[in-house]
Amino acid sequence: PGVNNGQLRCFYTNTDTLGNKKHELEARIQDYNPDIIGITEINPKNTSVGGFMEDDLVLGGYTAYCDMAGRGAVLYVRDSIVSSQVILQHRGGPSVWCSVPLQGRDSLLVGVVYRSPSNSEAENQGINEILNEAVGEQSSHLLIMGDFNYPDIQWSTQTLGPGAREA
């Protein structure tokens, strides 16, 4: 249903406030033509400065699923692709999820997650619970995008560098 040749083009970015970067986002969408877009940190750091509204997230040709809590997260799915929002029970920071039916009984669960670098251990545990719940969903495929703010991960050795703390 709208998925071209079994392939989806996905795009992720952290905007550190979407309001003043929406024109740049629209230009990138023209260049990359993504089917699914994940964005974190859509809200300003100082939320008392101005109210960012869900209406500000409208993007022509896409269905938006959003979590406005904290710095926020939004997931866009091209209107021609069937999708539905999935509400996970666990909370631990801004995250938003949707399901996209694929061929046969296959489905794709897509999530966008934001983890603040100042998260408490309890908030980190909440994110772990969200991720575990997503893995346990009945989807045959899983795509997780986001900003987990772990700059000290050494991907080549799969270890934590100096100054890193485990979540």
Tab-separated table of C-alpha atoms in Angstrom:
chain	number	residue	atom	x	y	z
A	1	PRO	CA	0.000	0.000	0.000
A	2	GLY	CA	2.108	2.824	-1.297
A	3	VAL	CA	5.482	1.173	-0.566
A	4	ASN	CA	7.491	1.265	-3.800
A	5	ASN	CA	9.145	-2.056	-4.707
A	6	GLY	CA	9.382	-3.006	-1.063
A	7	GLN	CA	11.698	-0.074	-0.374
A	8	LEU	CA	11.213	2.925	1.873
A	9	ARG	CA	13.417	5.992	1.799
A	10	CYS	CA	13.909	7.280	5.357
A	11	PHE	CA	15.367	10.553	6.596
A	12	TYR	CA	16.291	11.498	10.174
A	13	THR	CA	17.513	14.762	11.666
A	14	ASN	CA	17.745	16.603	14.955
A	15	THR	CA	16.580	20.171	14.364
A	16	ASP	CA	17.275	21.757	17.764
A	17	THR	CA	14.012	23.690	17.236
A	18	LEU	CA	12.014	23.024	14.096
A	19	GLY	CA	10.258	26.398	13.967
A	20	ASN	CA	13.186	28.322	12.512
A	21	LYS	CA	14.373	25.469	10.276
A	22	LYS	CA	11.175	24.418	8.542
A	23	HIS	CA	12.175	25.988	5.201
A	24	GLU	CA	15.491	24.106	5.282
A	25	LEU	CA	13.617	20.884	6.091
A	26	GLU	CA	11.284	21.425	3.133
A	27	ALA	CA	14.321	21.944	0.856
A	28	ARG	CA	15.905	18.699	2.106
A	29	ILE	CA	12.629	16.878	1.482
A	30	GLN	CA	12.693	18.138	-2.114
A	31	ASP	CA	16.272	16.846	-2.499
A	32	TYR	CA	15.871	13.438	-0.829
A	33	ASN	CA	12.177	12.684	-1.434
A	34	PRO	CA	11.829	10.538	1.721
A	35	ASP	CA	8.866	8.305	2.498
A	36	ILE	CA	9.390	8.488	6.264
A	37	ILE	CA	10.937	11.382	8.204
A	38	GLY	CA	11.951	11.318	11.863
A	39	ILE	CA	12.868	14.499	13.726
A	40	THR	CA	13.900	15.084	17.332
A	41	GLU	CA	14.317	18.254	19.378
A	42	ILE	CA	11.509	20.037	17.588
A	43	ASN	CA	10.786	22.299	20.577
A	44	PRO	CA	13.018	25.135	21.782
A	45	LYS	CA	15.189	24.485	24.831
A	46	ASN	CA	13.413	27.241	26.712
A	47	THR	CA	9.774	26.338	26.116
A	48	SER	CA	8.589	29.458	27.937
A	49	VAL	CA	9.897	31.562	25.033
A	50	GLY	CA	7.078	30.692	22.677
A	51	GLY	CA	4.430	28.087	22.178
A	52	PHE	CA	5.216	25.673	19.374
A	53	MET	CA	1.899	24.178	18.302
A	54	GLU	CA	1.084	20.872	16.624
A	55	ASP	CA	-0.348	22.889	13.713
A	56	ASP	CA	3.191	24.180	13.104
A	57	LEU	CA	4.194	20.592	12.282
A	58	VAL	CA	1.989	20.297	9.186
A	59	LEU	CA	4.039	19.229	6.186
A	60	GLY	CA	2.260	18.944	2.834
A	61	GLY	CA	2.018	15.393	1.539
A	62	TYR	CA	2.788	13.777	4.909
A	63	THR	CA	0.875	12.513	7.910
A	64	ALA	CA	2.453	13.729	11.158
A	65	TYR	CA	2.612	11.794	14.418
A	66	CYS	CA	4.097	13.796	17.255
A	67	ASP	CA	5.067	13.852	20.907
A	68	MET	CA	5.330	17.439	22.102
A	69	ALA	CA	6.700	16.532	25.564
A	70	GLY	CA	10.078	17.997	26.479
A	71	ARG	CA	12.164	18.721	23.393
A	72	GLY	CA	9.680	16.693	21.331
A	73	ALA	CA	9.742	14.261	18.432
A	74	VAL	CA	7.784	14.013	15.195
A	75	LEU	CA	7.398	11.249	12.655
A	76	TYR	CA	6.164	12.000	9.131
A	77	VAL	CA	4.853	9.322	6.773
A	78	ARG	CA	4.081	10.072	3.137
A	79	ASP	CA	0.301	10.355	2.676
A	80	SER	CA	0.326	7.664	-0.035
A	81	ILE	CA	1.600	5.102	2.512
A	82	VAL	CA	-0.893	3.533	4.886
A	83	SER	CA	0.195	4.080	8.487
A	84	SER	CA	-1.281	4.256	11.952
A	85	GLN	CA	0.037	5.648	15.210
A	86	VAL	CA	1.123	3.127	17.835
A	87	ILE	CA	0.916	4.173	21.478
A	88	LEU	CA	3.418	2.326	23.641
A	89	GLN	CA	2.663	1.932	27.348
A	90	HIS	CA	6.089	2.933	28.647
A	91	ARG	CA	7.310	6.527	28.835
A	92	GLY	CA	10.856	7.755	29.226
A	93	GLY	CA	11.283	10.799	27.049
A	94	PRO	CA	9.824	12.088	23.825
A	95	SER	CA	9.091	9.258	21.414
A	96	VAL	CA	6.536	8.611	18.707
A	97	TRP	CA	5.709	5.374	16.919
A	98	CYS	CA	3.690	4.203	13.926
A	99	SER	CA	3.016	0.987	12.055
A	100	VAL	CA	3.255	0.575	8.289
A	101	PRO	CA	1.755	-2.556	6.691
A	102	LEU	CA	4.090	-4.255	4.235
A	103	GLN	CA	3.518	-7.263	1.966
A	104	GLY	CA	1.470	-10.178	3.250
A	105	ARG	CA	1.406	-10.230	7.033
A	106	ASP	CA	4.612	-8.207	7.408
A	107	SER	CA	4.561	-4.806	9.056
A	108	LEU	CA	7.110	-2.176	9.987
A	109	LEU	CA	7.129	-0.472	13.382
A	110	VAL	CA	8.856	2.903	13.092
A	111	GLY	CA	9.905	4.958	16.102
A	112	VAL	CA	11.643	8.249	16.778
A	113	VAL	CA	13.191	8.660	20.225
A	114	TYR	CA	14.958	11.529	21.974
A	115	ARG	CA	17.140	11.007	25.054
A	116	SER	CA	18.319	14.143	26.813
A	117	PRO	CA	21.985	14.187	27.826
A	118	SER	CA	20.806	15.207	31.306
A	119	ASN	CA	18.429	12.242	31.733
A	120	SER	CA	18.184	10.702	35.168
A	121	GLU	CA	18.741	6.977	35.642
A	122	ALA	CA	14.961	6.558	35.961
A	123	GLU	CA	14.426	8.338	32.621
A	124	ASN	CA	17.115	6.184	31.007
A	125	GLN	CA	15.363	3.096	32.353
A	126	GLY	CA	12.122	4.411	30.835
A	127	ILE	CA	13.763	4.647	27.419
A	128	ASN	CA	15.104	1.103	27.802
A	129	GLU	CA	11.561	-0.048	28.616
A	130	ILE	CA	10.196	1.753	25.536
A	131	LEU	CA	12.790	0.058	23.329
A	132	ASN	CA	12.101	-3.350	24.885
A	133	GLU	CA	8.373	-2.857	24.351
A	134	ALA	CA	8.968	-1.897	20.706
A	135	VAL	CA	11.082	-5.013	20.156
A	136	GLY	CA	8.269	-7.081	21.694
A	137	GLU	CA	5.591	-5.676	19.386
A	138	GLN	CA	4.137	-8.015	16.776
A	139	SER	CA	5.854	-6.283	13.851
A	140	SER	CA	8.075	-8.280	11.532
A	141	HIS	CA	10.347	-5.258	10.968
A	142	LEU	CA	11.564	-2.485	13.279
A	143	LEU	CA	13.170	0.877	12.519
A	144	ILE	CA	14.294	3.117	15.378
A	145	MET	CA	15.617	6.603	14.655
A	146	GLY	CA	16.656	9.206	17.156
A	147	ASP	CA	19.171	11.094	19.195
A	148	PHE	CA	20.347	9.071	22.167
A	149	ASN	CA	23.091	11.535	23.190
A	150	TYR	CA	25.807	8.985	23.815
A	151	PRO	CA	28.869	10.718	22.344
A	152	ASP	CA	31.331	8.401	24.125
A	153	ILE	CA	30.239	5.152	22.481
A	154	GLN	CA	33.140	3.571	20.609
A	155	TRP	CA	31.228	1.845	17.807
A	156	SER	CA	34.269	0.050	16.375
A	157	THR	CA	34.937	-1.743	19.678
A	158	GLN	CA	31.375	-1.648	21.046
A	159	THR	CA	32.620	-0.156	24.317
A	160	LEU	CA	32.103	3.027	26.301
A	161	GLY	CA	34.841	5.615	26.177
A	162	PRO	CA	36.206	7.619	29.099
A	163	GLY	CA	33.576	9.674	30.897
A	164	ALA	CA	30.653	7.627	29.584
A	165	ARG	CA	27.998	6.316	31.897
A	166	GLU	CA	25.792	3.356	31.200
A	167	ALA	CA	22.037	3.699	30.882
